mmCIF file of C-alpha atoms in Angstrom:
data_model
loop_
_atom_site.group_PDB
_atom_site.id
_atom_site.type_symbol
_atom_site.label_atom_id
_atom_site.label_comp_id
_atom_site.label_asym_id
_atom_site.label_seq_id
_atom_site.Cartn_x
_atom_site.Cartn_y
_atom_site.Cartn_z
ATOM 1 C CA MET A 5 -21.332 9.141 11.048
ATOM 2 C CA PHE A 6 -21.265 6.570 13.846
ATOM 3 C CA SER A 7 -21.461 7.780 17.427
ATOM 4 C CA ILE A 8 -21.121 5.729 20.444
ATOM 5 C CA LYS A 9 -23.893 6.923 22.630
ATOM 6 C CA LYS A 10 -23.079 7.483 26.436
ATOM 7 C CA ILE A 11 -25.467 5.677 28.437
ATOM 8 C CA ASP A 12 -26.524 8.011 31.284
ATOM 9 C CA VAL A 13 -30.015 7.498 32.459
ATOM 10 C CA LYS A 14 -31.587 10.045 34.454
ATOM 11 C CA ASN A 15 -33.946 8.828 37.156
ATOM 12 C CA PRO A 16 -37.371 10.414 37.472
ATOM 13 C CA ASN A 17 -38.395 11.613 40.827
ATOM 14 C CA LYS A 18 -39.053 8.854 43.198
ATOM 15 C CA ILE A 19 -42.125 9.374 45.429
ATOM 16 C CA ASP A 20 -42.606 8.587 49.105
ATOM 17 C CA LEU A 21 -46.173 8.761 50.119
ATOM 18 C CA THR A 22 -45.398 7.045 53.603
ATOM 19 C CA GLU A 23 -44.630 10.077 55.684
ATOM 20 C CA LYS A 24 -47.841 12.047 54.419
ATOM 21 C CA TYR A 25 -50.145 9.245 55.837
ATOM 22 C CA ARG A 26 -47.775 8.016 58.415
ATOM 23 C CA LYS A 27 -50.201 9.702 61.155
ATOM 24 C CA ALA A 28 -53.639 8.920 59.201
ATOM 25 C CA GLY A 29 -54.007 5.528 60.592
ATOM 26 C CA ASP A 30 -52.520 2.012 59.767
ATOM 27 C CA GLU A 31 -54.807 1.497 56.957
ATOM 28 C CA PHE A 32 -53.862 4.437 54.907
ATOM 29 C CA TYR A 33 -50.255 4.104 56.023
ATOM 30 C CA GLU A 34 -50.039 0.556 54.627
ATOM 31 C CA PHE A 35 -51.794 1.661 51.459
ATOM 32 C CA ALA A 36 -49.407 4.467 50.772
ATOM 33 C CA GLU A 37 -46.474 2.169 51.456
ATOM 34 C CA ALA A 38 -47.811 -0.245 49.015
ATOM 35 C CA ILE A 39 -48.113 2.535 46.404
ATOM 36 C CA THR A 40 -44.565 3.708 47.100
ATOM 37 C CA ILE A 41 -43.147 0.306 46.513
ATOM 38 C CA LEU A 42 -45.013 -0.357 43.285
ATOM 39 C CA ASN A 43 -44.109 2.918 41.954
ATOM 40 C CA ASN A 44 -40.507 2.709 42.780
ATOM 41 C CA ALA A 45 -40.492 -0.795 41.201
ATOM 42 C CA VAL A 46 -41.580 0.485 38.011
ATOM 43 C CA ILE A 47 -39.158 3.368 37.937
ATOM 44 C CA LYS A 48 -36.463 0.870 38.431
ATOM 45 C CA LYS A 49 -37.643 -1.259 35.680
ATOM 46 C CA GLN A 50 -37.805 1.936 33.555
ATOM 47 C CA GLU A 51 -34.253 2.585 34.228
ATOM 48 C CA GLU A 52 -33.439 -0.959 33.278
ATOM 49 C CA ASN A 53 -35.246 -0.831 30.130
ATOM 50 C CA ASN A 54 -33.632 2.683 29.203
ATOM 51 C CA LEU A 55 -30.207 0.968 29.746
ATOM 52 C CA VAL A 56 -31.078 -1.802 27.446
ATOM 53 C CA ILE A 57 -32.479 0.377 24.688
ATOM 54 C CA ALA A 58 -29.447 2.495 24.894
ATOM 55 C CA HIS A 59 -27.340 -0.620 24.696
ATOM 56 C CA LEU A 60 -29.248 -1.816 21.612
ATOM 57 C CA GLU A 61 -28.996 1.309 19.898
ATOM 58 C CA ASN A 62 -25.296 1.368 20.277
ATOM 59 C CA SER A 63 -25.177 -2.220 19.093
ATOM 60 C CA ASN A 64 -27.360 -1.610 16.209
ATOM 61 C CA LYS A 65 -25.279 1.518 15.211
ATOM 62 C CA LYS A 66 -22.166 -0.628 15.304
ATOM 63 C CA LEU A 67 -23.612 -3.587 13.371
ATOM 64 C CA ASN A 68 -24.523 -1.396 10.672
ATOM 65 C CA LEU A 69 -21.046 0.419 10.613
ATOM 66 C CA LEU A 70 -19.206 -3.116 10.364
ATOM 67 C CA ASN A 71 -21.817 -4.487 7.914
ATOM 68 C CA GLU A 72 -21.591 -1.458 5.565
ATOM 69 C CA LEU A 73 -17.620 -1.515 5.849
ATOM 70 C CA SER A 74 -17.739 -5.352 5.020
ATOM 71 C CA TYR A 75 -19.996 -4.854 1.947
ATOM 72 C CA LYS A 76 -17.735 -1.895 0.688
ATOM 73 C CA LEU A 77 -14.600 -3.813 1.309
ATOM 74 C CA SER A 78 -16.066 -6.833 -0.739
ATOM 75 C CA MET A 79 -16.712 -4.510 -3.910
ATOM 76 C CA VAL A 80 -13.067 -3.015 -3.911
ATOM 77 C CA PHE A 81 -10.496 -4.604 -6.313
ATOM 78 C CA THR A 82 -7.184 -2.816 -5.332
ATOM 79 C CA LEU A 83 -5.229 -2.558 -2.102
ATOM 80 C CA GLU A 84 -5.302 1.244 -2.477
ATOM 81 C CA TYR A 85 -9.085 1.434 -2.494
ATOM 82 C CA ALA A 86 -9.590 -1.030 0.445
ATOM 83 C CA ILE A 87 -7.180 0.985 2.659
ATOM 84 C CA LYS A 88 -9.231 4.161 1.649
ATOM 85 C CA THR A 89 -12.508 2.392 2.584
ATOM 86 C CA PHE A 90 -11.018 1.012 5.733
ATOM 87 C CA ALA A 91 -9.613 4.729 6.673
ATOM 88 C CA GLU A 92 -13.049 6.135 6.147
ATOM 89 C CA GLY A 93 -14.711 3.483 8.208
ATOM 90 C CA ILE A 94 -12.292 4.630 11.194
ATOM 91 C CA TYR A 95 -12.824 8.233 10.464
ATOM 92 C CA SER A 96 -16.712 7.780 10.694
ATOM 93 C CA ILE A 97 -16.461 6.822 14.494
ATOM 94 C CA LYS A 98 -17.492 9.799 16.859
ATOM 95 C CA LYS A 99 -17.702 9.784 20.604
ATOM 96 C CA ASP A 100 -21.266 10.864 21.883
ATOM 97 C CA GLY A 101 -20.751 14.652 22.440
ATOM 98 C CA GLY A 102 -18.057 15.255 20.117
ATOM 99 C CA GLY A 103 -14.516 14.086 19.445
ATOM 100 C CA GLY A 104 -13.102 11.904 16.577
ATOM 101 C CA VAL A 105 -10.171 10.566 14.745
ATOM 102 C CA ASP A 106 -7.690 13.278 13.633
ATOM 103 C CA SER A 107 -5.003 11.162 12.118
ATOM 104 C CA LEU A 108 -4.539 7.575 11.024
ATOM 105 C CA HIS A 109 -1.229 6.139 9.980
ATOM 106 C CA ILE A 110 -1.519 2.572 8.196
ATOM 107 C CA ASN A 111 1.589 0.385 7.873
ATOM 108 C CA ILE A 112 1.364 -2.871 6.026
ATOM 109 C CA PHE A 113 4.343 -4.997 5.586
ATOM 110 C CA ASP A 114 5.647 -7.922 3.519
ATOM 111 C CA THR A 115 7.084 -10.017 6.386
ATOM 112 C CA VAL A 116 8.258 -12.744 3.874
ATOM 113 C CA ASN A 117 10.488 -10.335 1.912
ATOM 114 C CA LYS A 118 10.925 -8.015 4.652
ATOM 115 C CA LYS A 119 9.807 -4.749 2.818
ATOM 116 C CA THR A 120 7.106 -2.125 3.182
ATOM 117 C CA VAL A 121 3.943 -2.781 0.906
ATOM 118 C CA THR A 122 2.375 0.590 1.928
ATOM 119 C CA SER A 123 2.652 3.343 4.853
ATOM 120 C CA LEU A 124 -0.070 5.944 4.411
ATOM 121 C CA ILE A 125 -0.962 8.972 6.779
ATOM 122 C CA TYR A 126 -4.487 10.182 6.816
ATOM 123 C CA SER A 127 -4.780 13.629 8.565
ATOM 124 C CA ARG A 128 -7.194 16.610 8.618
ATOM 125 C CA ASN A 129 -5.799 19.305 6.498
ATOM 126 C CA GLY A 130 -2.717 17.340 6.282
ATOM 127 C CA LYS A 131 -1.704 18.453 9.660
ATOM 128 C CA LYS A 132 -0.752 16.602 12.827
ATOM 129 C CA PRO A 133 -3.461 16.513 15.706
ATOM 130 C CA ALA A 134 -1.935 19.033 17.756
ATOM 131 C CA GLU A 135 -1.834 21.691 14.662
ATOM 132 C CA VAL A 136 -5.372 21.320 13.751
ATOM 133 C CA PRO A 137 -7.860 23.898 15.412
ATOM 134 C CA ASP A 138 -11.309 23.048 16.573
ATOM 135 C CA SER A 139 -12.696 25.366 13.635
ATOM 136 C CA GLU A 140 -10.918 22.933 11.093
ATOM 137 C CA LYS A 141 -11.881 19.708 12.471
ATOM 138 C CA THR A 142 -14.450 19.074 9.682
ATOM 139 C CA GLY A 143 -11.933 19.807 7.163
ATOM 140 C CA LYS A 144 -10.788 17.644 4.272
ATOM 141 C CA ILE A 145 -8.864 14.400 5.007
ATOM 142 C CA ILE A 146 -5.436 14.603 3.405
ATOM 143 C CA VAL A 147 -3.493 11.384 2.380
ATOM 144 C CA THR A 148 0.321 11.463 2.383
ATOM 145 C CA THR A 149 2.704 8.641 1.722
ATOM 146 C CA ASN A 150 5.427 7.984 4.452
ATOM 147 C CA ASN A 151 8.690 6.424 3.365
ATOM 148 C CA ILE A 152 9.407 4.010 6.316
ATOM 149 C CA ASN A 153 12.158 1.247 6.128
ATOM 150 C CA TYR A 154 10.622 -2.381 7.295
ATOM 151 C CA GLU A 155 13.700 -3.138 9.395
ATOM 152 C CA ASP A 156 13.987 0.372 10.978
ATOM 153 C CA TYR A 157 10.320 0.260 11.973
ATOM 154 C CA LEU A 158 10.432 -3.353 13.248
ATOM 155 C CA SER A 159 13.385 -2.367 15.589
ATOM 156 C CA ASN A 160 11.887 0.829 16.957
ATOM 157 C CA CYS A 161 7.988 0.292 17.044
ATOM 158 C CA ARG A 162 7.261 -0.816 20.723
ATOM 159 C CA LEU A 163 3.901 -2.498 19.625
ATOM 160 C CA LEU A 164 5.718 -4.908 16.953
ATOM 161 C CA ILE A 165 8.457 -5.564 19.649
ATOM 162 C CA ASN A 166 5.997 -6.429 22.072
ATOM 163 C CA GLU A 167 3.742 -8.483 19.674
ATOM 164 C CA CYS A 168 6.506 -10.309 17.855
ATOM 165 C CA LYS A 169 8.834 -10.990 20.488
ATOM 166 C CA ASN A 170 7.175 -10.859 23.948
ATOM 167 C CA LYS A 171 3.638 -11.503 22.938
ATOM 168 C CA ASN A 172 2.367 -9.647 25.919
ATOM 169 C CA CYS A 173 0.868 -6.493 24.863
ATOM 170 C CA GLY A 174 -2.597 -7.636 23.774
ATOM 171 C CA GLY A 175 -2.413 -5.973 20.379
ATOM 172 C CA THR A 176 -2.204 -2.199 21.354
ATOM 173 C CA VAL A 177 0.051 0.253 22.967
ATOM 174 C CA ASP A 178 -1.017 3.709 23.979
ATOM 175 C CA ASP A 179 2.226 5.671 23.762
ATOM 176 C CA CYS A 180 5.332 5.396 21.397
ATOM 177 C CA GLU A 181 7.690 7.208 19.520
ATOM 178 C CA TYR A 182 5.511 7.457 16.508
ATOM 179 C CA ARG A 183 2.494 9.029 18.389
ATOM 180 C CA GLY A 184 0.990 12.472 17.776
ATOM 181 C CA THR A 185 1.578 15.475 20.117
ATOM 182 C CA ALA A 186 -1.550 16.003 21.677
ATOM 183 C CA GLY A 187 -4.932 14.232 22.891
ATOM 184 C CA SER A 188 -4.829 10.678 22.878
ATOM 185 C CA TYR A 189 -3.325 7.974 20.925
ATOM 186 C CA LYS A 190 -3.365 4.021 20.413
ATOM 187 C CA CYS A 191 -1.446 1.821 18.055
ATOM 188 C CA PHE A 192 -3.232 -1.426 16.849
ATOM 189 C CA CYS A 193 -1.686 -4.418 15.617
ATOM 190 C CA LEU A 194 -2.549 -5.476 12.040
ATOM 191 C CA LYS A 195 -2.636 -9.112 11.460
ATOM 192 C CA ILE A 196 -3.049 -11.281 8.187
ATOM 193 C CA SER A 197 -3.374 -14.846 8.236
ATOM 194 C CA ASP A 198 -2.588 -14.844 12.022
ATOM 195 C CA GLU A 199 0.799 -13.145 11.273
ATOM 196 C CA VAL A 200 1.766 -9.757 12.330
ATOM 197 C CA ALA A 201 1.829 -7.686 9.146
ATOM 198 C CA GLY A 202 1.678 -3.942 10.246
ATOM 199 C CA THR A 203 0.319 -1.365 12.444
ATOM 200 C CA VAL A 204 -2.694 0.981 12.537
ATOM 201 C CA SER A 205 -1.993 4.030 14.652
ATOM 202 C CA VAL A 206 -4.961 6.329 15.663
ATOM 203 C CA ASP A 207 -4.554 9.855 17.033
ATOM 204 C CA SER A 208 -7.558 11.863 18.516
ATOM 205 C CA LYS A 209 -7.417 15.272 20.055
ATOM 206 C CA ASN A 210 -9.972 14.149 22.702
ATOM 207 C CA LYS A 211 -7.872 12.966 25.487
ATOM 208 C CA ASP A 212 -10.680 10.615 26.764
ATOM 209 C CA PHE A 213 -11.418 9.163 23.226
ATOM 210 C CA PHE A 214 -10.206 5.563 23.745
ATOM 211 C CA THR A 215 -12.780 3.968 26.129
ATOM 212 C CA GLN A 216 -12.850 0.032 26.227
ATOM 213 C CA GLU A 217 -15.753 0.316 23.776
ATOM 214 C CA MET A 218 -14.032 2.369 21.289
ATOM 215 C CA THR A 219 -10.967 0.402 21.495
ATOM 216 C CA ASP A 220 -12.734 -2.892 20.918
ATOM 217 C CA LEU A 221 -14.821 -1.301 18.077
ATOM 218 C CA ILE A 222 -11.493 -0.316 16.160
ATOM 219 C CA LYS A 223 -10.334 -3.817 16.643
ATOM 220 C CA GLU A 224 -13.343 -5.187 14.957
ATOM 221 C CA ILE A 225 -12.875 -2.815 12.023
ATOM 222 C CA ILE A 226 -9.227 -4.029 11.674
ATOM 223 C CA ASN A 227 -10.242 -7.545 12.028
ATOM 224 C CA ILE A 228 -12.843 -6.973 9.229
ATOM 225 C CA ALA A 229 -10.327 -5.170 7.057
ATOM 226 C CA SER A 230 -7.523 -7.699 7.347
ATOM 227 C CA PRO A 231 -8.778 -10.543 5.214
ATOM 228 C CA SER A 232 -9.489 -7.814 2.655
ATOM 229 C CA PHE A 233 -5.812 -6.754 2.807
ATOM 230 C CA ALA A 234 -4.618 -10.273 2.591
ATOM 231 C CA LYS A 235 -6.484 -11.023 -0.479
ATOM 232 C CA LEU A 236 -5.509 -7.883 -2.522
ATOM 233 C CA ILE A 237 -1.954 -8.250 -1.579
ATOM 234 C CA LEU A 238 -2.048 -11.608 -2.838
ATOM 235 C CA ILE A 239 -3.642 -10.504 -6.143
ATOM 236 C CA GLU A 240 -1.425 -7.747 -6.529
ATOM 237 C CA THR A 241 1.835 -9.620 -5.829
ATOM 238 C CA ASN A 242 0.664 -12.353 -8.382
ATOM 239 C CA LYS A 243 0.021 -9.469 -10.999
ATOM 240 C CA GLU A 244 3.338 -8.145 -10.218
ATOM 241 C CA LEU A 245 5.026 -11.859 -10.749
ATOM 242 C CA ALA A 246 3.113 -11.989 -14.178
ATOM 243 C CA ILE A 247 5.039 -8.968 -15.476
ATOM 244 C CA THR A 248 8.266 -9.547 -13.610
ATOM 245 C CA ASP A 249 11.217 -11.853 -14.688
ATOM 246 C CA SER A 250 11.906 -14.261 -11.721
ATOM 247 C CA LEU A 251 15.420 -14.191 -11.975
ATOM 248 C CA THR A 252 16.546 -10.443 -12.326
ATOM 249 C CA GLY A 253 13.527 -8.899 -10.895
ATOM 250 C CA ILE A 254 12.921 -6.512 -13.890
ATOM 251 C CA TYR A 255 10.198 -6.472 -16.076
ATOM 252 C CA ASN A 256 9.511 -9.462 -18.703
ATOM 253 C CA ARG A 257 8.531 -9.653 -22.092
ATOM 254 C CA ARG A 258 4.802 -9.344 -21.332
ATOM 255 C CA PHE A 259 5.225 -5.988 -19.708
ATOM 256 C CA MET A 260 7.427 -4.940 -22.406
ATOM 257 C CA TYR A 261 4.719 -5.397 -25.115
ATOM 258 C CA GLU A 262 1.847 -3.651 -23.068
ATOM 259 C CA PHE A 263 4.066 -0.792 -21.788
ATOM 260 C CA ALA A 264 5.652 -0.016 -25.035
ATOM 261 C CA LYS A 265 2.307 0.314 -26.917
ATOM 262 C CA ARG A 266 1.102 2.699 -24.387
ATOM 263 C CA GLU A 267 4.497 4.589 -24.907
ATOM 264 C CA ILE A 268 3.861 4.683 -28.707
ATOM 265 C CA VAL A 269 0.449 6.254 -28.312
ATOM 266 C CA ARG A 270 1.981 8.893 -25.693
ATOM 267 C CA ALA A 271 4.701 9.704 -28.129
ATOM 268 C CA HIS A 272 1.998 10.486 -30.756
ATOM 269 C CA ARG A 273 -0.011 12.427 -28.429
ATOM 270 C CA ASN A 274 2.817 14.522 -27.395
ATOM 271 C CA SER A 275 4.774 14.570 -30.997
ATOM 272 C CA SER A 276 7.782 13.300 -29.127
ATOM 273 C CA ASP A 277 10.495 10.522 -30.221
ATOM 274 C CA LEU A 278 10.659 7.220 -28.693
ATOM 275 C CA SER A 279 13.599 4.639 -29.218
ATOM 276 C CA PHE A 280 14.196 0.991 -28.544
ATOM 277 C CA ALA A 281 17.442 -1.026 -28.024
ATOM 278 C CA ILE A 282 17.776 -4.654 -27.976
ATOM 279 C CA LEU A 283 21.041 -5.807 -26.145
ATOM 280 C CA ASP A 284 22.530 -9.157 -26.281
ATOM 281 C CA ILE A 285 25.353 -10.534 -24.084
ATOM 282 C CA ASP A 286 28.344 -11.748 -26.484
ATOM 283 C CA LYS A 287 28.867 -15.532 -26.422
ATOM 284 C CA PHE A 288 26.991 -15.760 -23.070
ATOM 285 C CA LYS A 289 26.597 -19.473 -23.772
ATOM 286 C CA ASN A 290 30.227 -19.963 -23.228
ATOM 287 C CA ILE A 291 29.800 -18.721 -19.482
ATOM 288 C CA ASN A 292 27.011 -21.458 -19.063
ATOM 289 C CA ASP A 293 29.295 -24.062 -20.882
ATOM 290 C CA ASN A 294 32.516 -23.545 -18.980
ATOM 291 C CA TYR A 295 31.292 -22.260 -15.518
ATOM 292 C CA GLY A 296 27.721 -23.689 -15.167
ATOM 293 C CA HIS A 297 24.242 -22.219 -15.047
ATOM 294 C CA HIS A 298 24.630 -21.138 -11.578
ATOM 295 C CA ILE A 299 27.275 -18.667 -12.447
ATOM 296 C CA GLY A 300 25.383 -17.666 -15.694
ATOM 297 C CA ASP A 301 22.444 -16.637 -13.640
ATOM 298 C CA VAL A 302 24.621 -14.740 -11.115
ATOM 299 C CA MET A 303 26.260 -13.013 -13.834
ATOM 300 C CA LEU A 304 22.481 -11.966 -15.519
ATOM 301 C CA THR A 305 21.615 -10.552 -12.009
ATOM 302 C CA LYS A 306 24.892 -8.551 -11.699
ATOM 303 C CA PHE A 307 24.573 -7.264 -15.401
ATOM 304 C CA THR A 308 20.905 -6.222 -14.804
ATOM 305 C CA ASP A 309 21.902 -4.332 -11.623
ATOM 306 C CA ASP A 310 24.394 -2.417 -13.692
ATOM 307 C CA LEU A 311 21.821 -1.721 -16.104
ATOM 308 C CA LYS A 312 19.387 -0.351 -13.442
ATOM 309 C CA ASN A 313 21.559 1.160 -11.276
ATOM 310 C CA ILE A 314 24.420 2.843 -13.048
ATOM 311 C CA LEU A 315 23.386 3.926 -16.814
ATOM 312 C CA MET A 316 19.668 3.878 -17.088
ATOM 313 C CA ARG A 317 17.801 7.148 -16.743
ATOM 314 C CA LYS A 318 14.751 7.567 -14.497
ATOM 315 C CA GLN A 319 12.272 7.453 -17.494
ATOM 316 C CA ASP A 320 14.026 4.462 -19.153
ATOM 317 C CA ILE A 321 12.580 0.836 -18.755
ATOM 318 C CA ILE A 322 14.605 -2.169 -18.930
ATOM 319 C CA THR A 323 12.952 -5.566 -19.732
ATOM 320 C CA ARG A 324 14.267 -9.242 -20.002
ATOM 321 C CA TYR A 325 13.286 -10.311 -23.707
ATOM 322 C CA GLY A 326 14.532 -13.705 -23.130
ATOM 323 C CA GLY A 327 17.744 -15.516 -22.202
ATOM 324 C CA ASP A 328 20.474 -13.152 -22.452
ATOM 325 C CA GLU A 329 18.589 -10.590 -24.476
ATOM 326 C CA PHE A 330 17.227 -7.415 -23.135
ATOM 327 C CA VAL A 331 14.995 -4.694 -24.552
ATOM 328 C CA MET A 332 15.375 -1.108 -23.415
ATOM 329 C CA ILE A 333 12.471 1.575 -23.852
ATOM 330 C CA LEU A 334 13.885 4.931 -24.140
ATOM 331 C CA PRO A 335 10.915 7.680 -24.008
ATOM 332 C CA ASP A 336 11.737 11.134 -25.450
ATOM 333 C CA THR A 337 14.916 10.102 -26.895
ATOM 334 C CA ASP A 338 15.644 10.403 -30.575
ATOM 335 C CA LYS A 339 18.138 8.125 -32.509
ATOM 336 C CA GLU A 340 21.298 9.968 -32.184
ATOM 337 C CA ASN A 341 20.810 10.323 -28.346
ATOM 338 C CA ALA A 342 19.846 6.557 -28.083
ATOM 339 C CA LEU A 343 22.987 5.511 -29.973
ATOM 340 C CA ASN A 344 25.117 7.902 -27.715
ATOM 341 C CA LEU A 345 23.374 6.202 -24.612
ATOM 342 C CA MET A 346 24.087 2.637 -25.721
ATOM 343 C CA GLU A 347 27.650 3.525 -26.728
ATOM 344 C CA LYS A 348 28.259 4.475 -23.065
ATOM 345 C CA LEU A 349 26.667 1.423 -21.926
ATOM 346 C CA ARG A 350 28.625 -0.572 -24.141
ATOM 347 C CA ILE A 351 31.891 0.749 -23.010
ATOM 348 C CA TYR A 352 31.070 0.610 -19.440
ATOM 349 C CA ILE A 353 30.124 -3.221 -19.636
ATOM 350 C CA LYS A 354 33.500 -3.752 -21.675
ATOM 351 C CA ASN A 355 35.572 -2.184 -18.926
ATOM 352 C CA LYS A 356 33.654 -3.876 -15.838
ATOM 353 C CA ILE A 357 35.073 -7.189 -14.025
ATOM 354 C CA TYR A 358 32.603 -9.265 -12.667
ATOM 355 C CA ASN A 359 33.727 -10.917 -9.491
ATOM 356 C CA PHE A 360 32.263 -14.335 -8.313
ATOM 357 C CA GLU A 361 33.031 -17.104 -5.744
ATOM 358 C CA ASP A 362 36.285 -18.957 -5.773
ATOM 359 C CA ASN A 363 38.408 -15.969 -6.904
ATOM 360 C CA LEU A 364 36.546 -16.070 -10.386
ATOM 361 C CA ASN A 365 36.585 -12.872 -12.520
ATOM 362 C CA LEU A 366 34.919 -12.590 -15.760
ATOM 363 C CA ASN A 367 34.831 -9.959 -18.442
ATOM 364 C CA ILE A 368 31.739 -9.688 -21.030
ATOM 365 C CA THR A 369 30.947 -7.295 -24.034
ATOM 366 C CA VAL A 370 27.660 -6.642 -25.215
ATOM 367 C CA SER A 371 26.168 -5.955 -28.944
ATOM 368 C CA ILE A 372 23.292 -3.469 -29.245
ATOM 369 C CA GLY A 373 20.912 -2.617 -31.968
ATOM 370 C CA VAL A 374 18.930 0.595 -31.958
ATOM 371 C CA SER A 375 15.709 1.805 -33.466
ATOM 372 C CA SER A 376 13.531 5.061 -33.304
ATOM 373 C CA LEU A 377 10.078 6.197 -33.930
ATOM 374 C CA MET A 378 10.655 9.119 -35.996
ATOM 375 C CA SER A 379 13.053 7.100 -38.307
ATOM 376 C CA LEU A 380 10.629 4.287 -39.335
ATOM 377 C CA PRO A 381 10.825 3.742 -43.118
ATOM 378 C CA ASP A 382 7.876 4.092 -45.589
ATOM 379 C CA GLY A 383 6.075 6.788 -43.776
ATOM 380 C CA LYS A 384 4.873 4.298 -41.163
ATOM 381 C CA ASN A 385 5.824 6.712 -38.179
ATOM 382 C CA ILE A 386 4.261 8.338 -35.393
ATOM 383 C CA LYS A 387 3.012 11.427 -37.697
ATOM 384 C CA ASN A 388 0.761 8.976 -39.523
ATOM 385 C CA ASN A 389 -0.964 7.590 -36.403
ATOM 386 C CA GLY A 390 -0.436 3.982 -37.334
ATOM 387 C CA ASP A 391 -1.416 1.104 -35.199
ATOM 388 C CA PRO A 392 0.586 1.033 -32.033
ATOM 389 C CA GLU A 393 1.046 -2.894 -32.300
ATOM 390 C CA ASP A 394 2.296 -2.522 -35.769
ATOM 391 C CA ILE A 395 4.684 0.187 -35.122
ATOM 392 C CA LEU A 396 6.126 -1.894 -32.256
ATOM 393 C CA ASN A 397 6.723 -4.723 -34.231
ATOM 394 C CA SER A 398 8.368 -2.555 -36.692
ATOM 395 C CA LEU A 399 10.650 -1.122 -34.148
ATOM 396 C CA LEU A 400 11.643 -4.207 -32.655
ATOM 397 C CA LYS A 401 12.381 -5.903 -36.143
ATOM 398 C CA ILE A 402 14.715 -3.016 -37.001
ATOM 399 C CA ALA A 403 16.457 -2.983 -33.582
ATOM 400 C CA ASP A 404 16.953 -6.620 -33.896
ATOM 401 C CA ASP A 405 18.185 -6.389 -37.591
ATOM 402 C CA ASN A 406 20.681 -3.725 -36.231
ATOM 403 C CA LEU A 407 21.806 -6.015 -33.440
ATOM 404 C CA TYR A 408 22.770 -8.599 -35.825
ATOM 405 C CA ILE A 409 24.601 -6.141 -37.815
ATOM 406 C CA ALA A 410 26.306 -5.294 -34.753
ATOM 407 C CA LYS A 411 27.383 -8.894 -34.343
ATOM 408 C CA ASP A 412 28.365 -9.436 -37.861
ATOM 409 C CA ALA A 413 30.891 -6.428 -37.610
ATOM 410 C CA GLY A 414 32.655 -8.434 -34.760
ATOM 411 C CA ARG A 415 30.523 -8.124 -31.611
ATOM 412 C CA ASP A 416 30.968 -5.273 -28.728
ATOM 413 C CA LYS A 417 29.220 -2.654 -31.340
ATOM 414 C CA VAL A 418 26.203 -0.397 -31.247
ATOM 415 C CA ALA A 419 24.254 -0.368 -34.574
ATOM 416 C CA GLY A 420 21.464 1.711 -35.677
#
């Protein structure tokens, strides 16, 4: 626990011998006067030394806190744990005589893609500062996720408005619509690579918590954490790019293989079924040949949005397998239900008209092949606890074979 010590040096009683010896003769008077001057000079120097010692103690505590925080941040490998470490550093601060942080609201934004990366609220016992009685001040810190819209927050947060537009607030505000209801409050600007990338709001029940020294210390903690946040955001973004299809925004083939193997293991553990579907847009090459690859790309994104938003259930995963082929992973779904779901999807796509620029309207159909874990031949199934990768390859081959059966039957079909 780091505590900023209040520097208040009490003066020892100064002495004055001159009055006692004023009438005892000039020699005694001069001697007493010299002793008084010397004593008071020593006391003054002692006061100065005590102030220096107190300042050094505070500086040493602050350096220890910052060094420890910097070391801990260098050892974390995810943004989640970096934020947790940062929050612990803020919560470790206390004023001399009592009073610390009661709630902490951290917002980090992706200003390039204009979206919220994370928004977390740390609070004692999960309550706002005004709701926490003194008897619970040492209670457990609760973390909750706060769903905020980047554009809305940017438009309403006075700190970001000042920092991003007016450039005149010095990186903090002490009152805004997002503050707590009691005590003192300050909202700090979070900058990543010299760009405004979020806010850190701090509430304390202590009305005098935010001295200049306390404010400067919190700014230093934020400045230490910001490079770690930037590095980990970049790492997690690259991870996301590695498993995401750049055109459609859905998961790619690499992710599909890893996720599918985990689902096979889970299905075995729970004795539940698992189905796969491979979907292919019929004669998609004709769209590229007749209207250009730009229209083909737009068609794929529109088609993918339909798969994600209209017919896919929450537990289902859709991935781009390559080109105009998609693989859908359907947990807790047997073969019959998978076929019914894919038939509904096929009918919807067949009746959908896709609109493009220059009044171009296109209609497409799809062919779909289905396979299910419980229906694997030769006893190579979930009950026999086969190798997940072998089982996956078998499921994909069966689904692919069924896809070609659907195409050979005239396309616009579901086979399984």
